[in-house]
mmCIF file of C-alpha atoms in Angstrom:
data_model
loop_
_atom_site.group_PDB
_atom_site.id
_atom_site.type_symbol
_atom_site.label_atom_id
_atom_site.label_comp_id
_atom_site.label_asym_id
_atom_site.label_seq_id
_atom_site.Cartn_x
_atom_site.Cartn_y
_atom_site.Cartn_z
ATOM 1 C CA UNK K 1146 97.879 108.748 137.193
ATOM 2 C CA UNK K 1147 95.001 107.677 139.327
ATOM 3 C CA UNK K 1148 94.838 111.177 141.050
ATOM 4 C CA UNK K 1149 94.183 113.162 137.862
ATOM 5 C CA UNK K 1150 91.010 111.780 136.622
ATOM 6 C CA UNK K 1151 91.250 112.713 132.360
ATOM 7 C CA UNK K 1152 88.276 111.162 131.170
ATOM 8 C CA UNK K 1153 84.674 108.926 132.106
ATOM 9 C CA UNK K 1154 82.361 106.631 129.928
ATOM 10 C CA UNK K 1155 78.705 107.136 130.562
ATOM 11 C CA UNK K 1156 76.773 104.078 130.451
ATOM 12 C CA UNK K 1157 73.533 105.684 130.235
ATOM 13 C CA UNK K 1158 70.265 104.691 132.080
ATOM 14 C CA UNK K 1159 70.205 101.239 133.419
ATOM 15 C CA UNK K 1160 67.717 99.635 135.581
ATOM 16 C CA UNK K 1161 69.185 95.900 135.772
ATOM 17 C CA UNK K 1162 72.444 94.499 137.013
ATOM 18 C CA UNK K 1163 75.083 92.642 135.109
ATOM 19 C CA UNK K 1164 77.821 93.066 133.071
ATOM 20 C CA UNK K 1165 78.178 96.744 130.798
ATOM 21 C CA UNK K 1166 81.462 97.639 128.435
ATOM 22 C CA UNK K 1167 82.250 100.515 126.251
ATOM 23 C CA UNK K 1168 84.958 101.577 124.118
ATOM 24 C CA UNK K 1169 87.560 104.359 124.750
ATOM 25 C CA UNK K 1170 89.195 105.277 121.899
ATOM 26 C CA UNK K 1171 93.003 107.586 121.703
ATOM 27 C CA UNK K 1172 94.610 105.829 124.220
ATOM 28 C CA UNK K 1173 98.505 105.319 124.190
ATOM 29 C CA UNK K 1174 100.265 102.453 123.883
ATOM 30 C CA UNK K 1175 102.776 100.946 126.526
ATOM 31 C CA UNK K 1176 100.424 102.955 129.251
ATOM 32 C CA UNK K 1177 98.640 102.328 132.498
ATOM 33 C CA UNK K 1178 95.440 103.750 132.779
ATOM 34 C CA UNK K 1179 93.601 103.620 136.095
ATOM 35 C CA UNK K 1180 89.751 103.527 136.358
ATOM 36 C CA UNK K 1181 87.005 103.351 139.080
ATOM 37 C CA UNK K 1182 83.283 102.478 138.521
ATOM 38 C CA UNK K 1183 80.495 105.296 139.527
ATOM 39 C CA UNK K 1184 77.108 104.967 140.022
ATOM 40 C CA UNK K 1185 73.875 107.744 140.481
ATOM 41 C CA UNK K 1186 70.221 107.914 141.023
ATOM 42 C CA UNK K 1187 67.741 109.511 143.438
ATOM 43 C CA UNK K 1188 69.235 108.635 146.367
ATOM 44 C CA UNK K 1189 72.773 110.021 145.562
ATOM 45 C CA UNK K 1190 76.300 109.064 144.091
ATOM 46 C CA UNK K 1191 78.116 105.797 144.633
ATOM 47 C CA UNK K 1192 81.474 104.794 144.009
ATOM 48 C CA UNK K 1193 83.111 101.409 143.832
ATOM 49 C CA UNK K 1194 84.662 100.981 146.969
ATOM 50 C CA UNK K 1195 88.643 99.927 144.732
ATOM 51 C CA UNK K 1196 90.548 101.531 141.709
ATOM 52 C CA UNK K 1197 91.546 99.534 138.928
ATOM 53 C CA UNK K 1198 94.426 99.882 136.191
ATOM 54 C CA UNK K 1199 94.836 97.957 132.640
ATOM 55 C CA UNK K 1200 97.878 98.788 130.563
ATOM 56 C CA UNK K 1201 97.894 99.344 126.821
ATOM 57 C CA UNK K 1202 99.771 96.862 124.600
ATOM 58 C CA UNK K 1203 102.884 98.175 122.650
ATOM 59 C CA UNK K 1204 102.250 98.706 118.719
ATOM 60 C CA UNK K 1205 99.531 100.375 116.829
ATOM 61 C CA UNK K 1206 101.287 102.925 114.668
ATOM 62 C CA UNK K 1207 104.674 103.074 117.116
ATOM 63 C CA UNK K 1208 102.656 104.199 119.932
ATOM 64 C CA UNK K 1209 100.673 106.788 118.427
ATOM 65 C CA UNK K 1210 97.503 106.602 119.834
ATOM 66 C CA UNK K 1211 96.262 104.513 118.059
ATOM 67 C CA UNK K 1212 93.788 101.484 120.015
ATOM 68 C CA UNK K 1213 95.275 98.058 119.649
ATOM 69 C CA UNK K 1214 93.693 95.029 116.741
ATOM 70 C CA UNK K 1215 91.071 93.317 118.333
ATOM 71 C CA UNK K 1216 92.228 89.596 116.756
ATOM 72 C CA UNK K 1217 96.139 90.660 118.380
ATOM 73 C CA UNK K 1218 97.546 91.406 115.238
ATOM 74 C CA UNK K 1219 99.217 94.357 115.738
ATOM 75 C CA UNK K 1220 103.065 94.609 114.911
ATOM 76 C CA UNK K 1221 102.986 98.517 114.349
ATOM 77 C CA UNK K 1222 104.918 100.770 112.268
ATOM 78 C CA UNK K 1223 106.808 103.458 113.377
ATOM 79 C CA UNK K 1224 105.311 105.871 110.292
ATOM 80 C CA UNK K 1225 102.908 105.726 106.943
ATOM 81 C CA UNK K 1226 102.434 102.130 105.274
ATOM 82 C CA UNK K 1227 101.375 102.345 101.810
ATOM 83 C CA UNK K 1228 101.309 99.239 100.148
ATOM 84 C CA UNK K 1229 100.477 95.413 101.749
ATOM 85 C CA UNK K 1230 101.029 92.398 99.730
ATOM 86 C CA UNK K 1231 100.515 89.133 101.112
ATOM 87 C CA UNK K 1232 102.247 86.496 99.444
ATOM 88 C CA UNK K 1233 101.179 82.862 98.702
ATOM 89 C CA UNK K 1234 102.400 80.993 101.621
ATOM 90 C CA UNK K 1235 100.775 83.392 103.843
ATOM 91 C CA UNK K 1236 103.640 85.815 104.553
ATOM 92 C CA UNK K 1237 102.699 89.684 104.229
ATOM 93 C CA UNK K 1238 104.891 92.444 102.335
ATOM 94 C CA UNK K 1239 104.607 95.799 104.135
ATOM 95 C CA UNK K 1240 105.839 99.124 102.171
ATOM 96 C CA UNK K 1241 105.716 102.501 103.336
ATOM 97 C CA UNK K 1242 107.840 105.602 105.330
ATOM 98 C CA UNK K 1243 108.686 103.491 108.639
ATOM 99 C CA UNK K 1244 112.255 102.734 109.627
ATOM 100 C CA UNK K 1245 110.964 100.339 112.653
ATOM 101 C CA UNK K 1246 108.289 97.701 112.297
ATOM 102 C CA UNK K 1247 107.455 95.259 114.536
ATOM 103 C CA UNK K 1248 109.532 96.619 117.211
ATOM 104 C CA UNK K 1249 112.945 96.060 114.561
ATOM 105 C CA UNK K 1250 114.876 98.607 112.501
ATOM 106 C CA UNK K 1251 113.169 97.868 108.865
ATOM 107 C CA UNK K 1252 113.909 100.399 106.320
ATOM 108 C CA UNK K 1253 111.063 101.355 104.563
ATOM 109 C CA UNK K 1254 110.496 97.635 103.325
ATOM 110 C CA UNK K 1255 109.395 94.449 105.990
ATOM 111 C CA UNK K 1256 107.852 91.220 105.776
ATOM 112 C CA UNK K 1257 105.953 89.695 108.321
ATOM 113 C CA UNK K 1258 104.691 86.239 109.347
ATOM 114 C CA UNK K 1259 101.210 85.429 108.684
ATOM 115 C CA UNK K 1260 100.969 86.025 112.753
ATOM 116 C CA UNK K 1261 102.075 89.598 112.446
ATOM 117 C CA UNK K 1262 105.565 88.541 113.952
ATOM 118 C CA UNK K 1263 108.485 89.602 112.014
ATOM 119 C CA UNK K 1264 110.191 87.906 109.478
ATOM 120 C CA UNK K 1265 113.397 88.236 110.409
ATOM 121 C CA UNK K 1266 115.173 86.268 107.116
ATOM 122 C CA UNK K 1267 113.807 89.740 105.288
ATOM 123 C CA UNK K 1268 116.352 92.819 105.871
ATOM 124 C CA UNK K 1269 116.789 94.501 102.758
ATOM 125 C CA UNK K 1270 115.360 98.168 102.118
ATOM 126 C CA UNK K 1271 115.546 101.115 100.647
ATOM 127 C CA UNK K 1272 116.477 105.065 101.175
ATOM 128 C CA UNK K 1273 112.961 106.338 100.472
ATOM 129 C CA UNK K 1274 109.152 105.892 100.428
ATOM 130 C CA UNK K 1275 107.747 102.573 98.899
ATOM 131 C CA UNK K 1276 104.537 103.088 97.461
ATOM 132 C CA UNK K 1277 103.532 99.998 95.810
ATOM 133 C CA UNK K 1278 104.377 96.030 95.986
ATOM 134 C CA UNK K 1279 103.545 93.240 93.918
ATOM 135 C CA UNK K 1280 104.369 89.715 93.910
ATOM 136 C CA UNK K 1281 104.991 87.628 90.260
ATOM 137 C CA UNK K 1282 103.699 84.237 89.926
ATOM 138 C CA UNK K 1283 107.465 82.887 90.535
ATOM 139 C CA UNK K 1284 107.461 84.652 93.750
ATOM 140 C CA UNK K 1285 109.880 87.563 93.104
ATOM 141 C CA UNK K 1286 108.781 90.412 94.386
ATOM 142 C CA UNK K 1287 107.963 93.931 93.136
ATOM 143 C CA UNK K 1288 108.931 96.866 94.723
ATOM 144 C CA UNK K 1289 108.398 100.973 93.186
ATOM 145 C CA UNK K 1290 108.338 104.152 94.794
ATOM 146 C CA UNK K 1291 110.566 107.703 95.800
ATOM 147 C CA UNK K 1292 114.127 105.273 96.091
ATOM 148 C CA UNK K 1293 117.302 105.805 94.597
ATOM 149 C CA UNK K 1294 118.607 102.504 96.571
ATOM 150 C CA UNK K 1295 117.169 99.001 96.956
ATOM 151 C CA UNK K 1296 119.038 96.487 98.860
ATOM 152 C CA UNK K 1297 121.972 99.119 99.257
ATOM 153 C CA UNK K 1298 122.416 98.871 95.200
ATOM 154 C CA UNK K 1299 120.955 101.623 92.704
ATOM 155 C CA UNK K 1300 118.013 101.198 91.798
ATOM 156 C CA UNK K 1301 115.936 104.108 90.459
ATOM 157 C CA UNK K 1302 112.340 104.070 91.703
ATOM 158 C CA UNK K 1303 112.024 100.459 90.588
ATOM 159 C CA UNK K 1304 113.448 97.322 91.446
ATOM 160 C CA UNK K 1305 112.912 93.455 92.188
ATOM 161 C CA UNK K 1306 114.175 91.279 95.142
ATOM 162 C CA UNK K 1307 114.156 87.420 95.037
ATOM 163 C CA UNK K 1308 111.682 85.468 96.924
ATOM 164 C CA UNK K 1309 114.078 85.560 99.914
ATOM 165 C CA UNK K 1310 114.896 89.134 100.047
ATOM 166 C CA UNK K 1311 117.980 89.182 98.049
ATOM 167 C CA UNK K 1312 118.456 91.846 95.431
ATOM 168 C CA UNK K 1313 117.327 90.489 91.632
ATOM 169 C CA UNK K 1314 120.629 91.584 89.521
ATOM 170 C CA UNK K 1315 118.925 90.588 86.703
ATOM 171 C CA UNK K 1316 115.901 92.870 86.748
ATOM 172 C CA UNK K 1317 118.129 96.709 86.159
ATOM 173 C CA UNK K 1318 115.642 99.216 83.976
ATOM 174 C CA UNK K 1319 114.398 102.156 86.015
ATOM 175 C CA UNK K 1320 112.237 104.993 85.817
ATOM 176 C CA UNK K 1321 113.701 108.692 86.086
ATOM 177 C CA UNK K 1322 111.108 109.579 89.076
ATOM 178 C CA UNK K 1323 108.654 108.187 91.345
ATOM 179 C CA UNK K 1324 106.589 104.852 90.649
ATOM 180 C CA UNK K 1325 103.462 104.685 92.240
ATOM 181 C CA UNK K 1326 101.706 101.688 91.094
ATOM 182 C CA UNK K 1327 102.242 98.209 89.862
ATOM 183 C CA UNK K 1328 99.882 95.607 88.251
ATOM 184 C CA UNK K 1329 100.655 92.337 87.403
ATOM 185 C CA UNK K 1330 98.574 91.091 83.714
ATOM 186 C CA UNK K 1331 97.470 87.537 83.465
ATOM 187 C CA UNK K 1332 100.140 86.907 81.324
ATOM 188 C CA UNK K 1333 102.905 88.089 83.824
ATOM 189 C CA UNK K 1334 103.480 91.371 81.871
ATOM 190 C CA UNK K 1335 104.018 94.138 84.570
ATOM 191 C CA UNK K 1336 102.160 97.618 84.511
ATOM 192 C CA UNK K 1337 103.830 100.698 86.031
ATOM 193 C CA UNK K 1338 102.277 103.910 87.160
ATOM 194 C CA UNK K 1339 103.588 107.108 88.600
ATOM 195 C CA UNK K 1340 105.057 110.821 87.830
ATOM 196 C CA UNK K 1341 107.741 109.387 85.468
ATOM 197 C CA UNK K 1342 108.139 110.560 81.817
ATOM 198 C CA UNK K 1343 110.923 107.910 80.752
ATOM 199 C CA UNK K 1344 110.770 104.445 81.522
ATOM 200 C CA UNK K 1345 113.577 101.983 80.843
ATOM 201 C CA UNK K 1346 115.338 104.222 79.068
ATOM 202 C CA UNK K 1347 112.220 105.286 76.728
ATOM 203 C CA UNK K 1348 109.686 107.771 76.784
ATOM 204 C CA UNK K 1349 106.987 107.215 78.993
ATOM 205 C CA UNK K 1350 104.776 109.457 80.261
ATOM 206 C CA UNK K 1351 103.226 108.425 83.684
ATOM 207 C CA UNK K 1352 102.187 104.927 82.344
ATOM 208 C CA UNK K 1353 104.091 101.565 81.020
ATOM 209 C CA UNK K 1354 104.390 98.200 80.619
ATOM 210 C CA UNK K 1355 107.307 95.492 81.278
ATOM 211 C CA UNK K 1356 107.731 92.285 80.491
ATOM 212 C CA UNK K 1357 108.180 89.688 82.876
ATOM 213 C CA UNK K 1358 111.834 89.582 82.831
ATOM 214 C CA UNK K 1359 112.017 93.588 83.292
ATOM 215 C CA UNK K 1360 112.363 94.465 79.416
ATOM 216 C CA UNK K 1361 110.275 97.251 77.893
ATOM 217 C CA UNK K 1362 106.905 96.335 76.091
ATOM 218 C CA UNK K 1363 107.632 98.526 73.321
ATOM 219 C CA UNK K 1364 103.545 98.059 72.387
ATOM 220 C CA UNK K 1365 101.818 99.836 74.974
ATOM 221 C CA UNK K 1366 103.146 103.625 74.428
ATOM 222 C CA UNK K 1367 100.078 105.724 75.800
ATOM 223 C CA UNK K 1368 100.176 107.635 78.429
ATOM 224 C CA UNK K 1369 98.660 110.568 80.721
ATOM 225 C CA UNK K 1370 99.406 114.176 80.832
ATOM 226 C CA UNK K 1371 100.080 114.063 84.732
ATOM 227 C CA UNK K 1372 100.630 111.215 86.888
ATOM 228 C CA UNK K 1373 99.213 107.703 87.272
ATOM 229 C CA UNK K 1374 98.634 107.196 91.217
ATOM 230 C CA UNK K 1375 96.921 103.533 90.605
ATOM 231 C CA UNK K 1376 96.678 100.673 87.762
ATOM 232 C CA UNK K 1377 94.451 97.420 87.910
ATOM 233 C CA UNK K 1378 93.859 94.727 85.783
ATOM 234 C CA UNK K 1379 90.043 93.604 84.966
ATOM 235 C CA UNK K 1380 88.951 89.783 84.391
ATOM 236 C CA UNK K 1381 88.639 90.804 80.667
ATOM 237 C CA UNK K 1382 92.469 91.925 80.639
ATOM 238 C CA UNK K 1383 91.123 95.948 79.988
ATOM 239 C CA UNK K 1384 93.623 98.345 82.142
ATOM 240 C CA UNK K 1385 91.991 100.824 84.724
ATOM 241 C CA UNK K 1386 94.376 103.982 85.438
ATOM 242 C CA UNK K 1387 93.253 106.041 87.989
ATOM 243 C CA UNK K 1388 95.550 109.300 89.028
ATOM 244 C CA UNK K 1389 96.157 113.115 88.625
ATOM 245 C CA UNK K 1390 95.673 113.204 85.092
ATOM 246 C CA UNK K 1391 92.798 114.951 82.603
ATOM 247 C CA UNK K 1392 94.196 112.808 79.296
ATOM 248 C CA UNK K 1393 94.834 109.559 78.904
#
C-alpha cells in the first residue's frame, strides 16, 4: 500500500526537463502499485505534491511475477509450457504442466487464437506433462510426452487428435515411457524421441520413426544408449538427435 514504500527507480543525473521512464521488473499481476515522483539537488529534496497508482494486468505465468507482453499478448499459464506449435491458419498449440490457461481449466493441452484469446472449440487433454507438439501437413496434430490418457482414452505417451480436437482412433501405437520429441520429414514420416526402449510394439531404444498413418518404419532401427530429448530435420533430409546420450 501507499504507506509502505517497497521499492524506488533512480533516474540518474538530469539537467533538462521532459519526459523520463524506466522499467521495474517482479511485479505481480492483478496488483495496485502506488508511486510518487522525487526529486534532489543542492538546494534540497522535492516531492511531487500527489501519489499515483497503476494496476498490473492479470496473466504472465498465473500471476507469478512475471511483467506483462509488451504487444498484449499475454494469456498466461498457470505452470511450465514446453512445447508451442502454431498451426497454419494462425492458431497456436500450447503443451506443457498447466491445468489453467488463459484464465480456463485446460489440462495440460490448449489452443489459442492467433490473438492469444482462447480457443474455446479445443478441450481435450491429457493426465500428464506434454513435452512436444507437431502438426502434419493434413492438419492432425501431434501430441507426446509423460501421459497415460489423451482425450480421456489410453494413449501411452503418444497420441494424435484431429484438426478439431477430437481424439484420432485411427492413430493407436504407443511407446512404453516418455516421448520427448517429434519431427515431422518432408515426406510426412514422423520421428520420435524420448526415454523409451519399445516403440509400437518393437524395440526401440530412445529413437524411431512412424509413418504417416502411425505404423512403424521398420527401416530406421538405430538408436541411443540414453534418451533422445530433441530431433530435427535438415533441408538435406539428414536427422539431428540431440539428448542424454554418449552413443548413437
Amino acid at each position: 500500500n501507499e504507506t509502505n514504500w517497497m521499492t524506488y527507480a533512480d533516474f540518474g543525473q538530469a539537467s533538462v526537463t521532459g519526459a523520463f521512464s524506466t522499467n521495474i521488473t517482479g511485479l505481480l499481476s492483478s496488483s495496485t502499485y502506488y508511486y510518487r515522483a522525487w526529486a534532489s539537488n543542492f538546494v534540497g529534496q522535492f516531492w511531487a505534491p500527489a501519489v499515483t497508482n497503476f494496476t498490473t494486468t492479470a496473466g504472465g505465468g498465473g500471476g507469478s511475477g512475471y511483467p506483462t507482453a509488451l504487444d498484449g499478448f499475454d494469456p498466461g499459464a498457470d505452470s511450465n509450457v514446453y512445447a508451442v506449435t502454431v498451426q497454419s491458419d494462425g492458431k497456436i498449440l500450447v503443451g506443457g504442466d498447466f491445468t489453467n490457461l488463459a484464465g480456463q481449466a485446460r489440462s495440460r493441452l490448449g489452443r489459442l487464437n492467433a490473438d492469444g484469446s482462447l480457443d474455446n472449440t479445443f478441450t481435450n487433454g491429457v493426465n500428464n506433462t506434454v513435452r512436444s507438439v507437431a502438426m502434419q501437413p493434413d492438419g492432425r496434430i501431434l501430441v507426446g510426452g509423460d501421459f497415460t490418457t489423451l482425450a480421456g482414452q489410453a494413449r501411452n505417451y503418444i497420441g494424435r487428435l484431429n484438426s478439431d480436437g477430437s481424439l484420432d482412433n485411427t492413430f493407436t501405437n504407443s511407446a512404453n515411457t516418455n516421448v520427448y520429441s517429434i519431427a515431422l520429414q518432408a515426406d510426412g514420416k514422423i520421428l520420435v524421441g524420448g526415454g523409451f526402449t519399445t516403440l509400437a510394439g518393437q524395440t526401440r531404444n530412445g529413437l524411431g520413426r512412424l509413418n504417416a498413418d502411425g505404423s512403424l518404419d521398420s527401416t530406421l532401427t538405430n538408436g541411443v544408449n540414453g534418451y533422445v530429448g530433441t530431433v530435427a530435420v535438415q533441408s538435406d533430409g539428414k536427422i539431428v538427435v540431440g539428448g542424454g546420450f554418449t552413443t548413437l
